[in-house]
């Protein structure tokens, strides 16, 4: 445990930030899984809505630096492909 006041503060702030990042990442994974289950059940309308939610969460995570912007772009592309194959 740190003794210096600024080091104590850094530990507290980094713990808060880590918890926040974990929550955002967890919500992102949940949104993606929700979309994939709707695609698996061939529900086009709810899959479209779930895709919009997943894309929004991916963009937010990329803007915050949680995931790389190219990784977010790649995942969005793959999700969109899944929806397009379902619609076709």
Short mmCIF file of C-alpha atoms in Angstrom, two decimals, residues 20-66:
data_model
loop_
_atom_site.label_atom_id
_atom_site.label_comp_id
_atom_site.label_asym_id
_atom_site.label_seq_id
_atom_site.Cartn_x
_atom_site.Cartn_y
_atom_site.Cartn_z
CA UNK A 20 -15.98 1.60 -14.96
CA UNK A 21 -14.07 0.11 -17.89
CA UNK A 22 -15.05 -3.41 -16.83
CA UNK A 23 -18.71 -2.39 -16.69
CA UNK A 24 -18.62 -0.84 -20.17
CA UNK A 25 -16.83 -3.87 -21.64
CA UNK A 26 -19.30 -6.24 -19.99
CA UNK A 27 -22.28 -4.29 -21.38
CA UNK A 28 -20.63 -4.38 -24.81
CA UNK A 29 -20.21 -8.16 -24.70
CA UNK A 30 -23.80 -8.56 -23.51
CA UNK A 31 -25.13 -6.43 -26.38
CA UNK A 32 -23.16 -8.47 -28.93
CA UNK A 33 -24.36 -11.78 -27.46
CA UNK A 34 -27.94 -10.50 -27.43
CA UNK A 35 -27.67 -9.69 -31.14
CA UNK A 36 -26.15 -13.08 -31.94
CA UNK A 37 -28.91 -14.98 -30.12
CA UNK A 38 -31.55 -13.02 -32.06
CA UNK A 39 -29.77 -13.84 -35.32
CA UNK A 40 -29.64 -17.50 -34.32
CA UNK A 41 -33.40 -17.49 -33.70
CA UNK A 42 -34.02 -15.85 -37.13
CA UNK A 43 -35.78 -12.81 -35.61
CA UNK A 44 -34.95 -10.09 -38.15
CA UNK A 45 -36.70 -7.09 -36.57
CA UNK A 46 -35.35 -7.53 -33.06
CA UNK A 47 -31.93 -8.39 -34.52
CA UNK A 48 -31.89 -5.01 -36.30
CA UNK A 49 -32.66 -3.23 -33.02
CA UNK A 50 -30.03 -5.27 -31.17
CA UNK A 51 -27.51 -4.43 -33.90
CA UNK A 52 -28.07 -0.71 -33.41
CA UNK A 53 -27.49 -1.09 -29.66
CA UNK A 54 -24.35 -3.17 -30.22
CA UNK A 55 -22.95 -0.67 -32.74
CA UNK A 56 -23.57 2.21 -30.34
CA UNK A 57 -21.76 0.38 -27.54
CA UNK A 58 -18.86 -0.52 -29.85
CA UNK A 59 -18.47 3.10 -30.93
CA UNK A 60 -18.53 4.34 -27.34
CA UNK A 61 -15.93 1.78 -26.27
CA UNK A 62 -13.70 2.75 -29.18
CA UNK A 63 -14.02 6.47 -28.38
CA UNK A 64 -13.09 5.83 -24.76
CA UNK A 65 -10.07 3.80 -25.83
CA UNK A 66 -11.33 0.54 -24.33
#
